[in-house]
């Protein structure tokens, strides 16, 4: 597929040491297996040694020269958007193994101003100077730093490794193969089922999906029956609402994100303050500007509804008598008007606990339904399936010349940086990036992920909370969050949205500031000066025509009527 002009950068993890101290050993490529031993006469033939598992490794002296440190990944390809393990091997400069008292791990992307999306930990000694580093995660391609602060027998020292992480595909590939694999990775056929949600035991229960769909369309969950979830998440608009800022029972402060593909997202909302679909689904129910309900009011509505109540009981058991008592206040919850908060605090603790439990269950059925919402297939997906199965000549008529030119620009790292953030079948790296749209000044004061990290950690309905169905070890994404990274460019960073159906989801950005895709491209071509608004955007050096071609390609990501995800071609 060389006519696309795709130039995929080296696919393995490359590295060069950042510290200037000491001699460095370059990254080691996977070595071939040793030759089989020669069998002695009359001895059983020796078995060939197994080839070592491919891995990346590099080594250097610490900054003060106290320790020699090697870091190595456990596997190749290096995964993106997935916590994984590395091993640090620490010795004296002469090579004697060292058992450190403590090792702290940090790092990130200096050019972008943010740290790891997780908090790596190095607490498990493996012996012989080896230390397991858990929770390393890279959420995008580019240049990363990994820093170890070592407290050991010789004293304290620091070592920093710098990695150039590209597409983590594990090695060089011929250009044509690279083109094919890159296109296949962007196709909806590569999406697979949504990842399991251990915090919601009802996530894939068809009964929960059916009840969740009914609740999604029921205005009775809102104050005075004024609105429903579907009012802001309209199917015809890719489950958005076409407004700059959401409007329910009042005016919200952020744009409505699409729900298509939400079952694949680790973090929900623009600032990632919720770590599951079910916990996110609860927030609008109590928001005074979205649905305006109160916790007790919503729970009692569902339990007493002639259809919802029996369906709910079939999933979660009979409602506690305390929630059906006739003398309960009509409106009570931890948010809302002072009288509603006072009424909530006046409830017996057992009644509040039962209300919280039932409220969480309502979120779980809403989350079960929302997990089923996914893109169904665009002309781009049809183009990829045809190109991979029958060749580019057969696929070419599916996209216009401008759309194909826009695709070539989109995936060309020498011309654009689109794939750094918009990769994978949903065209998002699931990360949070500062694209110069945050605000630290009124009237639109919004710090984005800097606040979202804190909110996710303290959310009572998160993965580690009392109403989660997950064991603690299934909540690593939350336990590895590092609140120290709430500063820097995460002040004003927002979640990278999917580009699937982007032509249907205008206006754009967290606050709906751009009415058209053309305005978005203008912003990326001429971002504010970094000193005026600290951000991560490089200037896109594109002509007007090239910008129009990228927009044309983005429009080709719109689902076709009656489409289904195109299966990969048979080989």
Coordinates of C-alpha atoms in Angstrom, one line a residue:
X1 CA 0.0 0.0 0.0
X2 CA 2.9 2.3 -0.6
X3 CA 0.7 4.7 -2.7
X4 CA -0.8 5.8 0.6
X5 CA 2.6 7.4 1.4
X6 CA 2.5 5.9 4.9
X7 CA 5.8 5.9 6.6
X8 CA 5.5 4.1 9.9
X9 CA 8.4 4.8 12.3
X10 CA 10.5 2.0 13.8
X11 CA 8.1 -0.2 15.7
X12 CA 10.3 -1.4 18.6
X13 CA 11.1 0.5 21.7
X14 CA 14.4 2.3 21.1
X15 CA 16.3 4.0 23.9
X16 CA 19.3 6.2 24.6
X17 CA 20.3 7.1 28.1
X18 CA 19.5 10.6 29.3
X19 CA 22.1 10.9 32.0
X20 CA 25.6 12.0 30.8
X21 CA 27.4 9.9 33.5
X22 CA 29.2 6.7 32.7
X23 CA 29.3 4.5 29.7
X24 CA 26.0 3.3 28.4
X25 CA 25.1 0.0 26.9
X26 CA 22.8 0.4 24.0
X27 CA 19.4 -1.3 23.9
X28 CA 19.8 -5.0 23.3
X29 CA 17.9 -6.6 20.4
X30 CA 16.5 -10.1 21.0
X31 CA 19.4 -12.6 20.6
X32 CA 19.2 -15.8 18.6
X33 CA 19.1 -19.0 20.6
X34 CA 22.5 -20.6 21.2
X35 CA 23.6 -23.6 19.2
X36 CA 22.6 -27.0 20.6
X37 CA 25.3 -28.6 22.7
X38 CA 27.2 -31.4 21.1
X39 CA 26.2 -34.7 22.6
X40 CA 28.9 -36.9 24.2
X41 CA 29.2 -40.5 22.8
X42 CA 26.4 -42.8 24.0
X43 CA 24.7 -39.9 25.7
X44 CA 21.2 -38.8 25.1
X45 CA 21.1 -36.0 22.6
X46 CA 21.0 -32.6 24.2
X47 CA 17.8 -30.5 23.6
X48 CA 18.2 -27.2 21.8
X49 CA 18.0 -24.3 24.1
X50 CA 14.8 -22.3 23.8
X51 CA 15.1 -18.9 22.2
X52 CA 14.9 -16.2 24.9
X53 CA 11.7 -14.2 25.1
X54 CA 12.1 -11.0 23.2
X55 CA 12.5 -8.0 25.4
X56 CA 14.0 -4.5 25.5
X57 CA 16.8 -3.6 27.9
X58 CA 19.3 -0.8 28.4
X59 CA 21.9 -0.1 31.1
X60 CA 23.8 2.9 32.4
X61 CA 25.5 4.3 35.5
X62 CA 23.4 6.4 37.9
X63 CA 24.0 10.2 37.9
X64 CA 26.4 10.1 40.8
X65 CA 28.1 6.9 39.7
X66 CA 27.1 4.9 42.7
X67 CA 25.1 2.2 40.9
X68 CA 24.9 0.5 37.6
X69 CA 21.3 0.0 36.6
X70 CA 19.8 -2.0 33.8
X71 CA 16.1 -1.8 33.1
X72 CA 14.3 -4.3 30.9
X73 CA 10.8 -4.9 29.8
X74 CA 9.3 -8.3 30.3
X75 CA 7.7 -8.6 26.9
X76 CA 7.7 -7.3 23.4
X77 CA 5.7 -5.7 21.9
X78 CA 5.7 -3.0 24.6
X79 CA 1.9 -2.5 25.1
X80 CA 0.2 0.9 24.9
X81 CA -2.6 1.8 27.3
X82 CA -1.9 -1.2 29.5
X83 CA -0.1 -1.4 32.8
X84 CA 2.7 -3.9 32.6
X85 CA 5.9 -4.9 34.4
X86 CA 9.6 -4.1 34.0
X87 CA 12.6 -5.3 36.0
X88 CA 15.5 -3.1 37.3
X89 CA 18.8 -4.9 37.9
X90 CA 20.9 -2.8 40.3
X91 CA 24.6 -3.5 41.0
X92 CA 27.7 -1.7 42.1
X93 CA 29.7 -0.1 39.3
X94 CA 31.9 -3.2 39.4
X95 CA 28.8 -5.5 38.9
X96 CA 28.1 -6.8 42.4
X97 CA 24.3 -7.1 43.0
X98 CA 22.8 -4.5 45.3
X99 CA 19.7 -4.8 47.4
X100 CA 18.4 -1.2 47.8
X101 CA 16.5 0.0 50.8
X102 CA 14.0 1.8 48.6
X103 CA 13.5 2.7 45.0
X104 CA 11.0 5.3 43.8
X105 CA 9.8 5.3 40.2
X106 CA 8.7 8.4 38.2
X107 CA 8.8 9.6 34.6
X108 CA 6.7 10.8 31.8
X109 CA 6.9 12.8 28.6
X110 CA 9.0 16.0 29.2
X111 CA 8.1 17.5 25.8
X112 CA 4.4 17.2 26.7
X113 CA 4.8 18.1 30.3
X114 CA 3.0 15.1 31.8
X115 CA 3.9 12.0 33.8
X116 CA 2.9 8.4 33.5
X117 CA -0.9 7.9 33.6
X118 CA -0.2 5.4 36.4
X119 CA 2.0 5.4 39.5
X120 CA 4.6 2.7 39.0
X121 CA 5.9 0.9 42.1
X122 CA 9.1 -0.9 42.8
X123 CA 8.6 -2.7 46.0
X124 CA 9.1 -6.4 45.2
X125 CA 12.7 -7.7 45.5
X126 CA 13.4 -10.7 43.1
X127 CA 16.9 -11.4 44.4
X128 CA 20.3 -11.0 42.7
X129 CA 19.9 -7.3 42.4
X130 CA 16.6 -7.6 40.5
X131 CA 13.6 -5.4 41.5
X132 CA 10.1 -5.7 39.9
X133 CA 8.6 -2.4 38.6
X134 CA 4.8 -2.7 38.5
X135 CA 2.3 -0.4 36.9
X136 CA 4.4 1.1 34.0
X137 CA 2.0 2.4 31.3
X138 CA 2.6 4.3 28.1
X139 CA -0.5 5.9 26.7
X140 CA 0.9 7.2 23.5
X141 CA 3.9 7.1 21.1
X142 CA 6.8 9.5 21.6
X143 CA 9.7 10.2 23.8
X144 CA 9.4 9.0 27.5
X145 CA 11.6 9.2 30.5
X146 CA 11.8 6.5 33.3
X147 CA 13.5 7.7 36.4
X148 CA 14.6 5.6 39.4
X149 CA 15.6 7.2 42.7
X150 CA 17.7 4.7 44.6
X151 CA 18.4 4.5 48.3
X152 CA 21.0 1.8 48.8
X153 CA 24.1 0.8 50.7
X154 CA 26.3 3.4 48.8
X155 CA 23.9 6.2 49.4
X156 CA 21.2 8.0 47.3
X157 CA 21.4 8.4 43.6
X158 CA 19.2 8.9 40.5
X159 CA 19.2 7.3 37.1
X160 CA 17.1 8.4 34.2
X161 CA 16.5 6.5 31.0
X162 CA 15.0 8.1 27.9
X163 CA 12.9 5.9 25.5
X164 CA 11.6 6.7 22.0
X165 CA 8.4 4.7 22.0
X166 CA 6.8 4.4 18.5
X167 CA 4.0 2.0 17.7
X168 CA 5.4 -0.8 20.0
X169 CA 4.9 -3.4 17.3
X170 CA 8.0 -5.3 18.2
X171 CA 10.4 -4.8 15.3
X172 CA 11.1 -3.4 11.9
X173 CA 8.7 -4.4 9.1
X174 CA 8.8 -3.9 5.3
X175 CA 7.0 -0.7 4.4
X176 CA 4.1 -2.4 2.6
X177 CA 3.5 -4.7 5.6
X178 CA 3.8 -1.8 7.9
X179 CA 1.1 0.1 5.9
X180 CA -1.2 -2.9 6.0
X181 CA -0.7 -3.5 9.7
X182 CA -1.3 0.2 10.5
X183 CA -4.5 0.3 8.5
X184 CA -5.7 -2.9 10.1
X185 CA -5.0 -1.5 13.6
X186 CA -7.3 1.5 12.8
X187 CA -10.1 -0.6 11.4
X188 CA -13.2 -1.4 13.5
X189 CA -12.6 -5.1 12.8
X190 CA -9.7 -4.8 15.3
X191 CA -11.9 -3.6 18.2
X192 CA -13.0 -6.9 19.7
X193 CA -15.5 -7.1 22.6
X194 CA -15.4 -4.5 25.4
X195 CA -13.1 -5.3 28.2
X196 CA -14.6 -7.0 31.2
X197 CA -15.8 -4.8 34.0
X198 CA -15.3 -6.7 37.2
X199 CA -16.8 -3.9 39.2
X200 CA -20.2 -4.6 37.7
X201 CA -21.4 -8.2 37.9
X202 CA -24.4 -7.3 35.7
X203 CA -22.3 -5.7 33.0
X204 CA -23.1 -8.4 30.4
X205 CA -26.4 -9.7 31.7
X206 CA -29.1 -9.4 29.0
X207 CA -31.7 -8.7 31.6
X208 CA -29.7 -5.8 32.9
X209 CA -29.1 -4.5 29.4
X210 CA -32.9 -4.5 28.8
X211 CA -33.7 -2.7 32.0
X212 CA -30.9 -0.2 31.5
X213 CA -32.2 0.6 28.0
X214 CA -35.7 1.3 29.4
X215 CA -34.2 3.5 32.1
X216 CA -32.1 5.3 29.6
X217 CA -35.3 6.5 27.8
X218 CA -37.4 7.1 30.9
X219 CA -37.8 10.8 31.8
X220 CA -39.2 9.6 35.2
X221 CA -35.7 9.4 36.5
X222 CA -35.4 13.2 36.3
X223 CA -37.0 16.0 38.4
X224 CA -40.6 16.4 37.4
X225 CA -40.2 14.0 34.4
X226 CA -38.5 16.8 32.5
X227 CA -35.8 14.9 30.6
X228 CA -34.1 11.5 30.0
X229 CA -30.6 10.3 29.3
X230 CA -31.5 10.0 25.7
X231 CA -32.3 13.7 25.5
X232 CA -28.6 14.5 25.7
X233 CA -27.4 11.3 24.1
X234 CA -29.4 11.1 20.9
X235 CA -28.7 8.2 18.6
X236 CA -29.0 10.3 15.4
X237 CA -26.1 12.5 16.7
X238 CA -23.9 9.6 17.7
X239 CA -25.3 9.8 21.2
X240 CA -24.5 13.5 21.6
X241 CA -26.9 16.5 21.6
X242 CA -25.6 19.0 19.0
X243 CA -25.2 21.7 21.6
X244 CA -22.0 23.4 22.6
X245 CA -22.8 22.8 26.3
X246 CA -25.2 20.2 27.6
X247 CA -28.7 21.2 28.7
X248 CA -30.9 19.2 30.9
X249 CA -32.9 20.8 33.8
X250 CA -30.3 23.6 33.5
X251 CA -27.3 24.7 31.6
X252 CA -24.2 22.5 32.1
X253 CA -20.6 23.6 31.8
X254 CA -19.3 21.0 29.4
X255 CA -20.1 19.5 26.0
X256 CA -21.9 16.1 25.8
X257 CA -19.5 13.3 24.8
X258 CA -20.5 10.5 22.5
X259 CA -21.4 7.2 24.2
X260 CA -20.5 5.1 21.1
X261 CA -17.6 2.9 22.2
X262 CA -17.9 4.0 25.8
X263 CA -17.6 0.4 27.0
X264 CA -14.0 0.4 25.9
X265 CA -13.1 3.5 27.9
X266 CA -11.2 3.2 31.2
X267 CA -12.0 6.7 32.3
X268 CA -15.3 8.5 31.7
X269 CA -16.2 12.2 31.4
X270 CA -14.0 14.8 29.9
X271 CA -11.7 14.9 33.0
X272 CA -11.9 11.1 33.8
X273 CA -13.5 11.5 37.1
X274 CA -15.3 8.2 36.8
X275 CA -13.6 4.8 36.3
X276 CA -16.6 2.8 35.0
X277 CA -19.7 3.3 33.0
X278 CA -22.0 2.5 35.9
X279 CA -20.4 5.0 38.2
X280 CA -20.5 7.7 35.5
X281 CA -24.2 7.0 34.9
X282 CA -25.0 8.0 38.4
X283 CA -23.7 11.5 38.3
X284 CA -26.2 13.0 35.8
X285 CA -29.1 11.6 37.9
X286 CA -28.2 13.9 40.8
X287 CA -26.8 16.9 38.9
X288 CA -29.0 20.0 39.3
X289 CA -28.3 21.0 35.7
X290 CA -28.7 17.5 34.1
X291 CA -31.5 15.4 35.5
X292 CA -32.0 17.2 38.8
X293 CA -33.1 14.2 40.8
X294 CA -32.1 13.2 44.3
X295 CA -30.7 9.8 45.3
X296 CA -33.7 8.6 47.4
X297 CA -36.2 10.0 44.9
X298 CA -34.6 8.1 41.9
X299 CA -34.3 4.9 43.9
X300 CA -37.9 4.9 45.0
X301 CA -39.1 5.7 41.5
X302 CA -37.4 2.6 40.1
X303 CA -38.4 0.3 42.9
X304 CA -42.1 1.4 42.8
X305 CA -42.4 1.5 39.0
X306 CA -44.8 -1.3 37.8
X307 CA -42.2 -2.5 35.1
X308 CA -38.9 -1.4 36.4
X309 CA -39.5 -2.6 40.0
X310 CA -40.0 -6.3 39.2
X311 CA -37.2 -6.3 36.7
X312 CA -34.9 -4.7 39.3
X313 CA -35.9 -7.2 42.0
X314 CA -35.2 -10.1 39.6
X315 CA -31.6 -8.9 39.3
X316 CA -30.8 -7.6 42.8
X317 CA -33.4 -9.1 45.1
X318 CA -36.4 -7.6 46.8
X319 CA -36.2 -4.0 47.9
X320 CA -35.6 -3.4 51.6
X321 CA -38.7 -2.4 53.5
X322 CA -36.9 0.7 54.7
X323 CA -36.9 2.1 51.1
X324 CA -40.6 1.5 50.6
X325 CA -41.8 3.2 53.9
X326 CA -44.5 5.8 53.2
X327 CA -43.1 8.3 55.6
X328 CA -39.8 8.8 53.7
X329 CA -39.2 12.3 52.3
X330 CA -40.0 12.9 48.7
X331 CA -36.5 14.3 47.9
X332 CA -33.3 13.5 49.8
X333 CA -29.7 13.1 48.8
X334 CA -26.2 14.2 49.6
X335 CA -26.4 16.9 46.8
X336 CA -29.0 19.4 45.8
X337 CA -30.8 22.0 47.8
X338 CA -30.0 22.5 51.5
X339 CA -33.4 21.0 52.5
X340 CA -32.7 17.9 50.4
X341 CA -29.3 17.5 52.0
X342 CA -30.8 18.0 55.5
X343 CA -33.4 15.4 54.7
X344 CA -30.7 12.9 53.6
X345 CA -28.7 13.4 56.8
X346 CA -31.9 12.9 58.9
X347 CA -32.4 9.4 57.4
X348 CA -31.3 6.4 59.5
X349 CA -27.7 5.3 58.5
X350 CA -29.1 1.9 57.4
X351 CA -31.6 3.7 55.1
X352 CA -28.8 5.8 53.6
X353 CA -26.7 2.6 53.1
X354 CA -29.6 0.8 51.4
X355 CA -30.3 3.8 49.2
X356 CA -26.7 3.9 48.1
X357 CA -26.7 0.2 47.3
X358 CA -29.8 0.5 45.2
X359 CA -28.6 3.6 43.5
X360 CA -25.3 1.9 42.5
X361 CA -27.4 -1.0 41.1
X362 CA -29.4 1.5 39.0
X363 CA -26.0 2.7 37.6
X364 CA -25.0 -0.8 36.9
X365 CA -28.0 -1.6 34.6
X366 CA -27.5 1.8 32.9
X367 CA -23.9 0.9 32.4
X368 CA -24.8 -2.6 31.0
X369 CA -26.9 -1.0 28.3
X370 CA -24.3 1.7 27.5
X371 CA -21.7 -1.1 27.0
X372 CA -23.7 -2.3 24.0
X373 CA -23.3 1.1 22.2
X374 CA -20.6 0.9 19.6
X375 CA -19.7 2.2 16.1
X376 CA -21.1 0.0 13.4
X377 CA -18.7 0.6 10.5
X378 CA -17.8 3.4 8.1
X379 CA -16.6 3.8 4.6
X380 CA -13.1 3.8 6.0
X381 CA -13.6 0.4 7.5
X382 CA -15.0 -0.9 4.2
X383 CA -12.0 0.6 2.4
X384 CA -9.6 -1.2 4.8
X385 CA -11.4 -4.5 4.5
X386 CA -11.3 -4.3 0.7
X387 CA -7.7 -3.1 0.5
X388 CA -6.5 -5.9 2.8
X389 CA -8.6 -8.6 1.1
X390 CA -8.5 -7.6 -2.6
X391 CA -5.9 -4.9 -2.9
X392 CA -5.8 -1.1 -3.0
X393 CA -6.9 -0.8 -6.6
X394 CA -10.2 -2.5 -5.6
X395 CA -10.6 -0.3 -2.5
X396 CA -9.7 3.1 -4.0
X397 CA -13.2 3.9 -5.3
X398 CA -14.6 3.6 -1.8
X399 CA -12.9 6.8 -0.7
X400 CA -12.6 9.9 -2.7
X401 CA -9.1 11.2 -3.8
X402 CA -9.3 13.9 -1.1
X403 CA -10.3 11.4 1.6
X404 CA -7.4 9.1 0.6
X405 CA -5.0 12.1 0.7
X406 CA -6.4 13.0 4.1
X407 CA -5.8 9.5 5.4
X408 CA -2.2 9.6 4.1
X409 CA -1.6 12.9 6.0
X410 CA -3.3 11.6 9.1
X411 CA -1.0 8.6 9.4
X412 CA 2.2 10.4 8.3
X413 CA 4.3 11.2 11.4
X414 CA 6.6 13.4 9.3
X415 CA 3.7 15.8 8.5
X416 CA 1.2 15.4 11.4
X417 CA 1.1 14.0 14.9
X418 CA -2.5 12.7 14.7
X419 CA -1.7 9.1 15.5
X420 CA 0.0 10.0 18.8
X421 CA -3.4 10.6 20.4
X422 CA -5.9 9.3 17.9
X423 CA -4.9 5.7 17.3
X424 CA -6.5 2.3 17.5
X425 CA -9.9 1.3 16.2
X426 CA -11.6 4.0 18.2
X427 CA -9.1 6.6 17.2
X428 CA -8.2 7.5 20.8
X429 CA -5.3 6.7 23.1
X430 CA -7.6 7.1 26.1
X431 CA -5.2 9.7 27.5
X432 CA -5.6 13.2 28.7
X433 CA -3.8 16.0 26.9
X434 CA -3.6 19.7 27.1
X435 CA -4.5 21.1 23.7
X436 CA -4.7 24.7 24.9
X437 CA -8.5 24.6 25.6
X438 CA -8.4 24.6 29.4
X439 CA -9.0 27.7 31.5
X440 CA -7.7 28.9 34.8
X441 CA -9.8 32.1 34.6
X442 CA -13.5 32.7 35.0
X443 CA -16.1 32.5 33.6
X444 CA -15.0 29.1 32.2
X445 CA -12.7 28.0 35.0
X446 CA -11.9 24.3 34.2
X447 CA -8.7 22.5 35.2
X448 CA -9.7 19.2 33.5
X449 CA -7.7 16.1 34.5
X450 CA -6.0 18.0 37.4
X451 CA -9.3 17.8 39.2
X452 CA -10.5 14.6 37.6
X453 CA -7.7 12.6 39.1
X454 CA -8.6 13.7 42.6
X455 CA -12.3 13.1 42.0
X456 CA -11.8 9.6 40.7
X457 CA -9.8 8.6 43.8
X458 CA -12.4 9.8 46.2
X459 CA -15.5 8.7 44.3
X460 CA -17.5 6.4 46.7
X461 CA -18.7 4.5 43.6
X462 CA -15.3 3.8 42.1
X463 CA -13.8 0.4 41.6
X464 CA -12.5 0.1 45.2
X465 CA -15.6 1.5 46.8
X466 CA -18.1 -0.5 48.9
X467 CA -20.6 -1.0 46.0
X468 CA -18.1 -2.3 43.5
X469 CA -18.2 -6.0 42.7
X470 CA -14.4 -6.1 42.0
X471 CA -11.7 -7.4 44.2
X472 CA -9.0 -4.9 45.0
X473 CA -6.5 -6.5 42.6
X474 CA -8.9 -5.8 39.7
X475 CA -8.7 -2.1 40.3
X476 CA -5.0 -1.5 39.4
X477 CA -6.0 1.4 37.1
X478 CA -7.3 3.3 40.1
X479 CA -4.7 2.2 42.6
X480 CA -1.9 3.3 40.3
X481 CA -3.2 6.8 39.8
X482 CA -0.7 9.4 40.9
X483 CA -2.3 12.6 42.4
X484 CA 1.1 14.2 42.2
X485 CA 0.6 14.5 38.4
X486 CA -2.4 16.7 38.8
X487 CA -0.1 19.7 38.0
X488 CA 1.8 20.6 34.9
X489 CA 0.0 20.2 31.6
X490 CA -2.7 18.1 33.3
X491 CA -4.0 21.4 34.4
X492 CA -6.3 22.0 31.5
X493 CA -5.9 18.5 30.0
X494 CA -9.0 16.7 28.8
X495 CA -9.8 13.2 27.5
X496 CA -8.9 12.4 23.9
X497 CA -12.3 11.8 22.3
X498 CA -13.0 9.1 19.7
X499 CA -13.0 10.4 16.1
X500 CA -15.5 7.8 15.1
X501 CA -18.6 9.6 13.8
X502 CA -16.9 12.9 14.5
X503 CA -18.8 14.6 11.7
X504 CA -22.0 14.0 13.8
X505 CA -20.7 15.2 17.2
X506 CA -20.2 19.0 16.6
X507 CA -19.6 21.3 18.4
X508 CA -16.1 20.2 19.5
X509 CA -13.8 20.2 22.6
X510 CA -14.9 19.9 26.2
X511 CA -16.7 23.3 26.1
X512 CA -18.0 23.1 22.5
X513 CA -15.9 26.1 21.5
X514 CA -15.4 25.0 17.9
X515 CA -18.5 24.7 15.7
X516 CA -16.9 22.9 12.8
X517 CA -14.0 20.5 12.1
X518 CA -12.5 23.3 10.0
X519 CA -12.2 25.4 13.1
X520 CA -10.6 22.6 15.0
X521 CA -8.0 22.3 12.2
X522 CA -7.3 26.0 12.3
X523 CA -6.6 25.7 16.1
X524 CA -4.1 22.9 15.5
X525 CA -2.5 24.8 12.7
X526 CA -2.1 28.0 14.8
X527 CA -2.2 27.1 18.5
X528 CA -1.6 29.7 21.1
X529 CA 2.0 30.4 22.1
X530 CA 3.1 27.8 24.7
X531 CA 4.1 30.6 27.1
X532 CA 0.6 32.0 26.9
X533 CA -1.2 28.7 27.5
X534 CA 1.0 25.8 28.6
X535 CA 0.0 23.0 26.2
X536 CA 1.3 20.1 24.2
X537 CA 0.4 21.1 20.7
X538 CA 3.0 21.4 18.0
X539 CA 2.1 23.6 15.1
X540 CA 0.7 21.6 12.1
X541 CA 2.4 22.9 9.0
X542 CA -0.4 22.2 6.5
X543 CA -1.7 24.1 3.5
X544 CA -5.4 25.0 3.3
X545 CA -5.9 22.2 0.9
X546 CA -4.2 19.6 3.1
X547 CA -6.3 20.7 6.1
X548 CA -9.4 20.2 3.9
X549 CA -8.3 16.8 3.0
X550 CA -7.8 15.7 6.6
X551 CA -11.4 17.0 7.3
X552 CA -12.6 15.0 4.3
X553 CA -11.0 11.8 5.8
X554 CA -12.5 12.5 9.2
X555 CA -16.0 12.6 7.6
X556 CA -15.3 9.2 6.1
X557 CA -15.3 7.8 9.7
X558 CA -19.1 8.2 9.9
X559 CA -21.1 5.0 10.3
X560 CA -22.8 4.0 7.2
X561 CA -26.6 3.4 7.4
X562 CA -27.3 -0.2 8.3
X563 CA -23.6 -1.0 8.6
X564 CA -22.0 -3.6 10.8
X565 CA -18.4 -3.8 11.8
X566 CA -16.6 -5.2 8.8
X567 CA -14.9 -8.5 9.6
X568 CA -11.2 -9.0 8.7
X569 CA -10.6 -10.6 5.4
X570 CA -10.0 -14.4 5.3
X571 CA -6.5 -15.4 4.6

